[in-house]
Tab-separated table of C-alpha atoms (C1' of nucleotides) in Angstrom:
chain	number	residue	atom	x	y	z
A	1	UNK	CA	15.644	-29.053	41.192
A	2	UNK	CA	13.155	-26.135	41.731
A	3	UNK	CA	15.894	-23.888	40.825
A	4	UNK	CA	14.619	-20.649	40.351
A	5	UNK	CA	15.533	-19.170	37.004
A	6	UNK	CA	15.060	-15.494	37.538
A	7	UNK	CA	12.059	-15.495	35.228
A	8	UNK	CA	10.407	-12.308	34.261
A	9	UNK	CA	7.339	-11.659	32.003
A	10	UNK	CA	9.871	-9.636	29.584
A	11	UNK	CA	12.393	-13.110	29.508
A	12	UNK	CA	9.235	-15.143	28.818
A	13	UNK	CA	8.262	-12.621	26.097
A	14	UNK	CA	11.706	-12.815	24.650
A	15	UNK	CA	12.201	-16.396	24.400
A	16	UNK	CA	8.430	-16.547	22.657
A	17	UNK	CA	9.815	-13.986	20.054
A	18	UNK	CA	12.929	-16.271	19.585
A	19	UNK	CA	11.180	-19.064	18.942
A	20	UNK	CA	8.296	-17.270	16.834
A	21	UNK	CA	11.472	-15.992	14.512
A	22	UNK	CA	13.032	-19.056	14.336
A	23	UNK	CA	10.825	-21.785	14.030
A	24	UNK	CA	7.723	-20.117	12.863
A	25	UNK	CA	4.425	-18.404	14.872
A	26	UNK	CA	2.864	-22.052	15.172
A	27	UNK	CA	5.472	-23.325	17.302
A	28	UNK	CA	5.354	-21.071	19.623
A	29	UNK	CA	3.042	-23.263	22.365
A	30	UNK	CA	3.538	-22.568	26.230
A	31	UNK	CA	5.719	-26.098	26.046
A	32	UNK	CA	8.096	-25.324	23.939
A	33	UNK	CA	8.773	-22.148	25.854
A	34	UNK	CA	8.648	-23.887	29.143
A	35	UNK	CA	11.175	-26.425	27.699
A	36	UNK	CA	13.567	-23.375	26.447
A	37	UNK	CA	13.598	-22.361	29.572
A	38	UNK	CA	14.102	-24.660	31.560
A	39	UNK	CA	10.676	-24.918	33.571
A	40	UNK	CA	7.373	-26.594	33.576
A	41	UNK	CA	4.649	-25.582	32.069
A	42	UNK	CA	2.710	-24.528	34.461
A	43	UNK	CA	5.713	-22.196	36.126
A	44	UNK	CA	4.800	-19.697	32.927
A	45	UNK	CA	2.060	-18.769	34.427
A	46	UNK	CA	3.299	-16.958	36.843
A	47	UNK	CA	4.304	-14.413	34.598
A	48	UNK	CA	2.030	-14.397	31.614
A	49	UNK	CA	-1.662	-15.136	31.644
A	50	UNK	CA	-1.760	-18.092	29.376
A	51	UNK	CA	-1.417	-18.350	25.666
A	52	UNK	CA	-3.759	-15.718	24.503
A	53	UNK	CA	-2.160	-13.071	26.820
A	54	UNK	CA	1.670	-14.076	25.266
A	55	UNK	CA	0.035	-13.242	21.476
A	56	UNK	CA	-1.055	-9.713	22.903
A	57	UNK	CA	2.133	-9.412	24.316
A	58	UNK	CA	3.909	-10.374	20.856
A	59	UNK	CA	1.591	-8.551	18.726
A	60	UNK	CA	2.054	-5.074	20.935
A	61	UNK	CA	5.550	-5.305	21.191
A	62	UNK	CA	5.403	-5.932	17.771
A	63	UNK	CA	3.636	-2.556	16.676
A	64	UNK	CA	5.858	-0.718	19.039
A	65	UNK	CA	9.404	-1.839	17.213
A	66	UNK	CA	7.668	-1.420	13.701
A	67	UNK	CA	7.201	1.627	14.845
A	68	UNK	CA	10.617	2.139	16.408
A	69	UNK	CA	12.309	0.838	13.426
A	70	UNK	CA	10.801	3.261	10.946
A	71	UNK	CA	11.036	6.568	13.282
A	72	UNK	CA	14.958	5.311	13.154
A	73	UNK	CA	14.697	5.146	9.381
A	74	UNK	CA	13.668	8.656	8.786
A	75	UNK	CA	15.823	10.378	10.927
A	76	UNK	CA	17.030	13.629	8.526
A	77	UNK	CA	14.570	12.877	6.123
A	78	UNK	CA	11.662	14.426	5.097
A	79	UNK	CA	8.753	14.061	2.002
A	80	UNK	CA	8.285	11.178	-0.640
A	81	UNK	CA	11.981	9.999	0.621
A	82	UNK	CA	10.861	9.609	4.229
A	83	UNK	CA	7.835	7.610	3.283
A	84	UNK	CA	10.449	5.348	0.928
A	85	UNK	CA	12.502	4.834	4.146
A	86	UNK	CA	9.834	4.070	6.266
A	87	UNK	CA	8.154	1.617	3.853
A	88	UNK	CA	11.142	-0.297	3.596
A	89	UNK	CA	12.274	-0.141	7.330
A	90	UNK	CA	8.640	-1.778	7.941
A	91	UNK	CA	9.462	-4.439	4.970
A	92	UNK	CA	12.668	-5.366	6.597
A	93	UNK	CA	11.251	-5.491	10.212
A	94	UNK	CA	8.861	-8.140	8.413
A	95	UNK	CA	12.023	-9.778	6.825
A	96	UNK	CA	13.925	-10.236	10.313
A	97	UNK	CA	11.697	-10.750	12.846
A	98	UNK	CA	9.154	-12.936	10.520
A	99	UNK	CA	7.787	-14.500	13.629
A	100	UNK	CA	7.251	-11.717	15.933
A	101	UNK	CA	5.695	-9.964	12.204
A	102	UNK	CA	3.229	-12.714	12.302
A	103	UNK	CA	2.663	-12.625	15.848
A	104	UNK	CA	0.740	-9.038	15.106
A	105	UNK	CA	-0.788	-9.945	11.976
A	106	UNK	CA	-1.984	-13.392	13.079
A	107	UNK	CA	-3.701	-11.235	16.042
A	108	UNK	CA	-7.605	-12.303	15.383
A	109	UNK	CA	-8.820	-9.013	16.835
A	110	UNK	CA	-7.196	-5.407	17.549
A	111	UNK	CA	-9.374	-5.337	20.911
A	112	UNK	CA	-6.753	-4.915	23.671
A	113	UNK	CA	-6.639	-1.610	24.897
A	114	UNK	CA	-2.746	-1.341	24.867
A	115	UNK	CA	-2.518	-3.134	21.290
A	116	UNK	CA	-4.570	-0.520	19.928
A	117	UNK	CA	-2.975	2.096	21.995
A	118	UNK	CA	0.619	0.407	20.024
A	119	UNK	CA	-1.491	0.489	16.672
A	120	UNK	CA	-2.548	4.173	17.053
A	121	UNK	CA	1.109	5.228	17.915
A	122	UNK	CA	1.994	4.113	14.558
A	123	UNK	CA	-0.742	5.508	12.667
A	124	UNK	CA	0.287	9.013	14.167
A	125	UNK	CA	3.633	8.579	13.009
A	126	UNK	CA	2.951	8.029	9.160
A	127	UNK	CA	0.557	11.336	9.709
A	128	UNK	CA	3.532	13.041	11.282
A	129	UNK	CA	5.392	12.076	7.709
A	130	UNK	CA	2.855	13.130	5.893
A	131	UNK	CA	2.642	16.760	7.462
A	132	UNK	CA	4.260	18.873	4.692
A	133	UNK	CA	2.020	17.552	2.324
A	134	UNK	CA	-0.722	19.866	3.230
A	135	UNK	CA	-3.451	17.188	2.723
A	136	UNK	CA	-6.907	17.631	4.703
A	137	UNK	CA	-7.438	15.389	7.683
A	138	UNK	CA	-10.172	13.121	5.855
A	139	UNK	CA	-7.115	12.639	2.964
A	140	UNK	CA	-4.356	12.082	5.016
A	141	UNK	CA	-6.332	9.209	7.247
A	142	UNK	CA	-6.508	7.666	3.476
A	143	UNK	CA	-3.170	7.829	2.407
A	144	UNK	CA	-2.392	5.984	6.017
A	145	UNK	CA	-4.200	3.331	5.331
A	146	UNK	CA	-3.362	3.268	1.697
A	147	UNK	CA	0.163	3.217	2.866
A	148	UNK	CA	-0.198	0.510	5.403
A	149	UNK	CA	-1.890	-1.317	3.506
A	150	UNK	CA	1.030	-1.615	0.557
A	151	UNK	CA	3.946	-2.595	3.105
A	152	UNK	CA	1.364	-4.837	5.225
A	153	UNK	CA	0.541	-6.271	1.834
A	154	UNK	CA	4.007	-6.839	0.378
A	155	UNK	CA	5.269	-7.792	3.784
A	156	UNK	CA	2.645	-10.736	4.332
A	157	UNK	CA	3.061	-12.101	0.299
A	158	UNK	CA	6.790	-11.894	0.862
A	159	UNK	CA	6.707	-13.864	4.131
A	160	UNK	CA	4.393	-16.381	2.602
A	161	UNK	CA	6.517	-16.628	-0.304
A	162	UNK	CA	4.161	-15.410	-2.355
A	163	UNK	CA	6.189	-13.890	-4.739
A	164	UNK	CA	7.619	-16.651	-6.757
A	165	UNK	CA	9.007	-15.240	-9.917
A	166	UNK	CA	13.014	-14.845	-10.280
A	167	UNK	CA	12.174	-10.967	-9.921
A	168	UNK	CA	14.330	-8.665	-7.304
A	169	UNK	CA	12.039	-7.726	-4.656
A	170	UNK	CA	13.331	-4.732	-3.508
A	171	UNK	CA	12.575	-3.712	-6.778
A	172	UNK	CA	9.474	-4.228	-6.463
A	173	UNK	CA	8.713	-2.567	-3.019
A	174	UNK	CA	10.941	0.198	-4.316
A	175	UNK	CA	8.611	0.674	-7.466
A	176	UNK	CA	5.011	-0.168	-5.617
A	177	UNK	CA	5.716	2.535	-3.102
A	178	UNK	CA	7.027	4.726	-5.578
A	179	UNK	CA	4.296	4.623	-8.289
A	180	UNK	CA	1.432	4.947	-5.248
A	181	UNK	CA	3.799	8.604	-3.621
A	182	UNK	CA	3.765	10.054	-7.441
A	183	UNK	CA	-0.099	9.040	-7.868
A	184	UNK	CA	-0.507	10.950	-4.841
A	185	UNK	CA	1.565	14.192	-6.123
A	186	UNK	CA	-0.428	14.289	-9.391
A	187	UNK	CA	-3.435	16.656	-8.889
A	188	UNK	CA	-5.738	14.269	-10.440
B	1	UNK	CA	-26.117	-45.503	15.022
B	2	UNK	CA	-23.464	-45.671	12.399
B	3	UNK	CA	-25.821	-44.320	9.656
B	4	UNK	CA	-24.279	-43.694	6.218
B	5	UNK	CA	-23.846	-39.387	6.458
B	6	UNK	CA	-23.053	-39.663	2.465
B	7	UNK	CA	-20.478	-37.244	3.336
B	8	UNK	CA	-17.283	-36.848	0.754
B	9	UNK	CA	-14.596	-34.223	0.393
B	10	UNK	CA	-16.608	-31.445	-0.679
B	11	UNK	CA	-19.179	-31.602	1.725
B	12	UNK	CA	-16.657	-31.523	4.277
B	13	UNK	CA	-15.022	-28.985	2.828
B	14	UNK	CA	-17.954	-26.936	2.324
B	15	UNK	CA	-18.792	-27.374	6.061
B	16	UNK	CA	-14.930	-26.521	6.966
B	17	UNK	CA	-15.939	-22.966	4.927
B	18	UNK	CA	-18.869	-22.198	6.533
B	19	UNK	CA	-17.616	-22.726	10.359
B	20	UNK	CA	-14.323	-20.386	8.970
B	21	UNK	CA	-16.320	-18.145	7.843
B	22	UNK	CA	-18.979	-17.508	10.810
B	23	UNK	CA	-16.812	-18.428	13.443
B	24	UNK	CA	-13.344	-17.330	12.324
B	25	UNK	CA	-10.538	-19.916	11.298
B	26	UNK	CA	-9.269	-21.056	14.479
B	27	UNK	CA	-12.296	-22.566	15.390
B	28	UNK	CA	-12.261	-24.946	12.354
B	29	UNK	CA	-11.369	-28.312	14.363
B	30	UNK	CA	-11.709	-31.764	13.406
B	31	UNK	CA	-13.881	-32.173	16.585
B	32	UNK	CA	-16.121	-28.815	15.124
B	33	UNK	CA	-16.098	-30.355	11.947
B	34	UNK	CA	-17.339	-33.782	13.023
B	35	UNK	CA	-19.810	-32.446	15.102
B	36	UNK	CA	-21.461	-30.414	12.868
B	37	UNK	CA	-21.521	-33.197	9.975
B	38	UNK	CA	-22.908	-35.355	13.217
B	39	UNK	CA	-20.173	-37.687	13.099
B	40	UNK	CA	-17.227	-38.766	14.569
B	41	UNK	CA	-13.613	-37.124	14.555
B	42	UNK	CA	-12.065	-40.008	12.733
B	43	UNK	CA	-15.013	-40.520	10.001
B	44	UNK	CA	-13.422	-37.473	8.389
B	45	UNK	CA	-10.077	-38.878	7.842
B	46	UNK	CA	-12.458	-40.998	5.047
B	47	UNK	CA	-12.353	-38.033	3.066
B	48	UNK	CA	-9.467	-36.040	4.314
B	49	UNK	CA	-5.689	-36.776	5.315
B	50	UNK	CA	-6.077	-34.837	8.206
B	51	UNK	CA	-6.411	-31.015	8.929
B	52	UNK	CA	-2.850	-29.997	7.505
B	53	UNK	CA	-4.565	-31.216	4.155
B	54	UNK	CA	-8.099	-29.360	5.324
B	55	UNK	CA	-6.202	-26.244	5.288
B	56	UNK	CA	-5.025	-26.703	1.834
B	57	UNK	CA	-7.805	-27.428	0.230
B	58	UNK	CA	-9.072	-24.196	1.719
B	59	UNK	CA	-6.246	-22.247	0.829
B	60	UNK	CA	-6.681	-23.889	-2.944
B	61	UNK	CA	-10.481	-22.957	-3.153
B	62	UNK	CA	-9.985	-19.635	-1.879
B	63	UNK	CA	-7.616	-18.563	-4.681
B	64	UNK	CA	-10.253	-20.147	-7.237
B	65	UNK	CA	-12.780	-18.533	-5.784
B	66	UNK	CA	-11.255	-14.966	-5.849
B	67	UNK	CA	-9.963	-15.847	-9.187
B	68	UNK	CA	-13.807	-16.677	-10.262
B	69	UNK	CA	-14.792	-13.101	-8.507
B	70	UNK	CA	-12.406	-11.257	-10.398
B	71	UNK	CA	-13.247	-12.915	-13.808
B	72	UNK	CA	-16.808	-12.117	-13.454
B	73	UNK	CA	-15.910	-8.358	-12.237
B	74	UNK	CA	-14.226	-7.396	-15.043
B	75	UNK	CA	-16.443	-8.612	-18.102
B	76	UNK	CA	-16.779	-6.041	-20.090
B	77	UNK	CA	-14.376	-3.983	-18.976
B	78	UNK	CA	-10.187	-3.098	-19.452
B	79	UNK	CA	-7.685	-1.137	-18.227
B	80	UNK	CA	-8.042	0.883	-15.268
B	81	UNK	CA	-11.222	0.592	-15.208
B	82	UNK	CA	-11.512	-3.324	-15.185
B	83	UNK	CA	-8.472	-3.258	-12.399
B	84	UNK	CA	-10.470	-1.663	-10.126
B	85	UNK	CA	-13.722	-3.534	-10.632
B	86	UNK	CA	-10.894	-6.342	-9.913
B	87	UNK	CA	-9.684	-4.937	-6.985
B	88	UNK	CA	-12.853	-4.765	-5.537
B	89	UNK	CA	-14.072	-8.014	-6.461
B	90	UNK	CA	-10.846	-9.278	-4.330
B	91	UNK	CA	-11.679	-6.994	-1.396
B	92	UNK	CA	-15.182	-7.901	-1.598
B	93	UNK	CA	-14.188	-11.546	-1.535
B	94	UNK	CA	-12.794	-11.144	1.876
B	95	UNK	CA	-15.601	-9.326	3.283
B	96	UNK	CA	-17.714	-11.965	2.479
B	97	UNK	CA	-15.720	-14.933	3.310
B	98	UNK	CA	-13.299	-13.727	5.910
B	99	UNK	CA	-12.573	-17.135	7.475
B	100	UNK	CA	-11.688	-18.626	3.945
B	101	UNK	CA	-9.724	-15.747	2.696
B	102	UNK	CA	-7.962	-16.101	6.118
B	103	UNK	CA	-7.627	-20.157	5.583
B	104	UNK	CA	-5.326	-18.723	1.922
B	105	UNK	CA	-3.792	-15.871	3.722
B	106	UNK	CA	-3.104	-18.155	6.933
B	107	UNK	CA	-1.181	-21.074	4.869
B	108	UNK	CA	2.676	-21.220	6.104
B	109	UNK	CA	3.632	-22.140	2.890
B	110	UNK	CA	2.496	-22.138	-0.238
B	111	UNK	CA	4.285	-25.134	-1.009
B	112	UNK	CA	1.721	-27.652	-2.305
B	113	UNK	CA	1.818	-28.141	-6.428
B	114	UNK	CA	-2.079	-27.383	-6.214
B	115	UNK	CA	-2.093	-24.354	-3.709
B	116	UNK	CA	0.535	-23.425	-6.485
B	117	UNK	CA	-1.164	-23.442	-9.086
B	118	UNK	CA	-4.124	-22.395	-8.177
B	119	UNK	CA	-1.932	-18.714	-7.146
B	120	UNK	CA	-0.678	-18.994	-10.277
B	121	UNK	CA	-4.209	-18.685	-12.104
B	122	UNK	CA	-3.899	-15.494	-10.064
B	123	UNK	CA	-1.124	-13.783	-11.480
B	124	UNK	CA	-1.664	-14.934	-14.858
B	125	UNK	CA	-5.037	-13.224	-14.947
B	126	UNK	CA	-3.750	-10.011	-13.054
B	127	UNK	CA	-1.300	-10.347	-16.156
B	128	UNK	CA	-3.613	-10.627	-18.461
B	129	UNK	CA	-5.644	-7.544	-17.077
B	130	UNK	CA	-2.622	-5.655	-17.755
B	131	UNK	CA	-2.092	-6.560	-21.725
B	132	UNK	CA	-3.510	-3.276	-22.847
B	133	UNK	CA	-0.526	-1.100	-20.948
B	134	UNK	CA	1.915	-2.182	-23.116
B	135	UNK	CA	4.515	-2.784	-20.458
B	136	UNK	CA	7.133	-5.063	-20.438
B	137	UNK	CA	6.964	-8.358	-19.395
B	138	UNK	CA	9.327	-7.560	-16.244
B	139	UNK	CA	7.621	-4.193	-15.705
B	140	UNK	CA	4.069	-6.422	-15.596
B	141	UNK	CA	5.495	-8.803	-12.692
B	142	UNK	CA	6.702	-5.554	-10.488
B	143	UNK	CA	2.350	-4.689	-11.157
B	144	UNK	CA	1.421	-7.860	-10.344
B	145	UNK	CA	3.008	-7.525	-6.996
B	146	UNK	CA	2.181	-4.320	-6.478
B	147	UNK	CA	-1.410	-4.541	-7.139
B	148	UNK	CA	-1.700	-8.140	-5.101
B	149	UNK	CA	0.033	-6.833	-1.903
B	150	UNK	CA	-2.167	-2.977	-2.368
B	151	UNK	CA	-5.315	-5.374	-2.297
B	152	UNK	CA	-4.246	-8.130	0.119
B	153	UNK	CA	-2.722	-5.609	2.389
B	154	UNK	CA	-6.250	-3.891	2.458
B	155	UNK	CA	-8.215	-6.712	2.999
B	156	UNK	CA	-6.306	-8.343	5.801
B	157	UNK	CA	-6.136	-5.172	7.386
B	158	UNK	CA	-9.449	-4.764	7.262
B	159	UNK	CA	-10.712	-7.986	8.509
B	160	UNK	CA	-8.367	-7.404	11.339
B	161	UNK	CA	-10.345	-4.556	12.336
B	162	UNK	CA	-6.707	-2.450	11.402
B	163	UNK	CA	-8.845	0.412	10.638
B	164	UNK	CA	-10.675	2.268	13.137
B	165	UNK	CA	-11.359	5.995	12.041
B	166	UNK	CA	-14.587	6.487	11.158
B	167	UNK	CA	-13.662	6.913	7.408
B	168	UNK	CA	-15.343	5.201	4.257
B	169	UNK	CA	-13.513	1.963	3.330
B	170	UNK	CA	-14.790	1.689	0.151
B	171	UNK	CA	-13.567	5.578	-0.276
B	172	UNK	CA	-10.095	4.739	0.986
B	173	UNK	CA	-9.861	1.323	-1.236
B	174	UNK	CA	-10.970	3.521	-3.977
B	175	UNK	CA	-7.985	6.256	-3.721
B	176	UNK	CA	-5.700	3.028	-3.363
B	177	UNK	CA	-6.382	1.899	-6.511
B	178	UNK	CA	-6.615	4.900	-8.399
B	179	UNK	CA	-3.613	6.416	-6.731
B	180	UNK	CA	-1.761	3.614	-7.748
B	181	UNK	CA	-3.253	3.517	-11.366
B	182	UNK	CA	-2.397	7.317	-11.806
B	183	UNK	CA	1.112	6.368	-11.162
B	184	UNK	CA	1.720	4.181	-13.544
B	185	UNK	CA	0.180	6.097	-16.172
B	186	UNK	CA	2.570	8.914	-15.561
B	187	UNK	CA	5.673	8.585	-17.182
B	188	UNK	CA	7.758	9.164	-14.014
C	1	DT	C1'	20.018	-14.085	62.890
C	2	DT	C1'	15.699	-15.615	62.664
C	3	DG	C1'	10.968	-15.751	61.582
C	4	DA	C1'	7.315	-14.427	58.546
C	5	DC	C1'	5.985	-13.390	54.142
C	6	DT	C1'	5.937	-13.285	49.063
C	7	DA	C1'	6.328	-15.346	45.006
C	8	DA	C1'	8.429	-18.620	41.848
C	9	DA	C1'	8.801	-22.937	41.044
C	10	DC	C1'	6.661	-27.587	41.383
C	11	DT	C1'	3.175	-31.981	41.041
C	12	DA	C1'	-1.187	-33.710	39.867
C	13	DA	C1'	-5.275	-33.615	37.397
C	14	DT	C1'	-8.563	-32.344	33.729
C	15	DG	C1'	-10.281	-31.501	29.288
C	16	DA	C1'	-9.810	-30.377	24.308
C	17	DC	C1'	-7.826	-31.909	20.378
C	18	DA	C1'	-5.509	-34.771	16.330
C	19	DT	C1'	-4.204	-38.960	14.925
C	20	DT	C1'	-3.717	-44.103	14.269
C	21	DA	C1'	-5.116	-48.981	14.553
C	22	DG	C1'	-8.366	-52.087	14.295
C	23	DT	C1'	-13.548	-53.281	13.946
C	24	DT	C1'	-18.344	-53.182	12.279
C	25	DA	C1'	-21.759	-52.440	9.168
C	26	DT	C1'	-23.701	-50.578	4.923
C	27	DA	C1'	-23.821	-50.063	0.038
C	28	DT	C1'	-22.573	-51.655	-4.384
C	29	DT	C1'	-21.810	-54.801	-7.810
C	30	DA	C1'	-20.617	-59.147	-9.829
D	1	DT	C1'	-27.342	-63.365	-3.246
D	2	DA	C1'	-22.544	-63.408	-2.089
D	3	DA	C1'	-18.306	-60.752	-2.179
D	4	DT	C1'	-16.028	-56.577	-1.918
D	5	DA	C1'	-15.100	-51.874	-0.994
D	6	DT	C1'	-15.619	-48.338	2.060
D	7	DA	C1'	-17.821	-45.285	5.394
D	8	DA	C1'	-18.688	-45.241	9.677
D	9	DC	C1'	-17.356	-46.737	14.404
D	10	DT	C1'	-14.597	-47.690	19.196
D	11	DA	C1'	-10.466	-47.581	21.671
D	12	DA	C1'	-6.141	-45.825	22.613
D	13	DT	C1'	-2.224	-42.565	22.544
D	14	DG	C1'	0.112	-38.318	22.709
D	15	DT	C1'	0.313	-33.215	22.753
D	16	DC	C1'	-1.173	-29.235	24.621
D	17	DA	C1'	-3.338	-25.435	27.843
D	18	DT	C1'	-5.069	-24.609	32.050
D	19	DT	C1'	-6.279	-24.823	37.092
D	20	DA	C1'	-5.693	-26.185	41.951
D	21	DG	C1'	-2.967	-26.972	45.457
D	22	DT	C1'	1.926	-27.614	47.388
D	23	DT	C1'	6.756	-26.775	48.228
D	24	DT	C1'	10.602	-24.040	48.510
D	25	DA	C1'	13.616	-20.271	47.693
D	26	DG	C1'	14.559	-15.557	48.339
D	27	DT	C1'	13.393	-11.020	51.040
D	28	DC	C1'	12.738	-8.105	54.664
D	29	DA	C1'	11.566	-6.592	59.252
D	30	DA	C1'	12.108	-7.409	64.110
DNA sequence: TTGACTAAACTAATGACATTAGTTATATTA
DNA sequence: TAATATAACTAATGTCATTAGTTTAGTCAA
């Protein structure tokens, strides 16, 4: 015994994310992951601070493949379409990775330096999108937050299984985001 | 010792509330709970099956209690105008009880035949806000979900400290809803 | 090759917590 | 006033996170 198992803080992280996805945010205690890994307890903490330090892990490495995912999604696009893509590459990040989703929404406070650094970085991307609509700063920042606010919104109610009515979701995300981009192109 | 505390669901309940709401949702423990209602840990299982069942009866009295908000917010009022005294009246909800809108928004599932219902209320009276647009009854449900994850998404994004320019909420909640209004009034 | 060093694993111990079983004591009510 | 129901209790168990201190496996320089 004592074997060494070649442990790393990014293995540690991984195997969190596994189980976050698969059995659900709750499960993930320092145990468990000990257990999946073949170690004590104790031997985590050699690589990650303790509990609290794994969630800021989770959560920033969470932000950063949202973010990931939807610069992917946009690739040759450009407009209302772009914004489509990029709400529904955030949806289905939520969809797969529900856990590692959670892990960043379940965060009690945005605090962390490099959290919020991984929170700005995808701020700055939905501005980037929003560039050829020749919006003023002060509206832009609102249509952000109007816009993270929709696919944090449908994201978390899906997850929860909030929407219970026999009605295609996608159809609904498609519509939501949709309605909100021609709101936005009608000069009030 | 061993004095009679008179203590029954509610009052525990109501003491669960307040400790969410001050001191945030994680720090709602049996051993918090006790303490604070100066008894001991397993006096409350008396009056409660245990915290799995504390949590629902928070998530269940949250939904009434936004439910109750909205109703009162939109006497006297219809259409657009009564969905975004609505809207509001949900956002507001959060900002004033952040630890038990978290306790809904933090449930796992929303399994429970009483959590269930209690959403339910929810969408029926969204629904009912929506009589006057004439939509369809399929066209409704896609609202429904739109509006719930455009307000849900704002709050918990909010209480999460998500936004950090120095830009008017209200403003930005404001646009939201009207953005999203002025979308669905235009016949695409 | 060996000796010293670093670091990754370990054991042991503590303290917070939820939960259950079984007991005592206080109200209520017949 | 006696009997019953029940709200409180004590005691015990098990899970978990965390810290301190120890052992041992790799690494690297002499």
């Amino acid at each position: 015994m004592a074997v060494r198992q070649g442990l790393d803080t990014e293995t540690v992280l991984q195997a969190a994310i596994e189980i976050a996805d698969v059995q659900g945010i709750e499960q993930v205690t320092l145990a468990a992951l000990a257990a999946k890994l073949n170690v004590k307890t104790p031997s985590l903490y050699n690589h990650i601070k303790g509990l609290p330090d794994l969630r800021r892990l989770m959560s920033q490495r969470s932000l950063q493949d949202i973010k990931a995912a939807m610069v992917d999604a946009v690739i040759g696009k450009s407009g209302d379409e772009a914004l489509l893509a990029a709400g529904f590459a955030y949806v289905n990040f939520a969809r797969n990775q529900p856990g590692l989703y959670d892990a960043m929404a379940a965060l009690p406070d945005l605090e962390d330096p490099q959290v919020k650094e991984a929170s700005t970085q995808v701020v700055m991307f939905i501005l980037r999108l929003l560039a050829s609509y020749s919006l003023s700063e002060e509206d832009a920042l609102h249509v952000v937050r109007g816009f993270r606010s929709i696919v944090h919104g449908f994201s978390s109610l899906e997850m929860k299984n909030g929407f219970r009515m026999g009605l295609e979701r996608n159809e609904s995300l498609r519509r939501l985001l949709t309605t909100y981009l021609r709101g936005l192109s009608v000069t009030s």
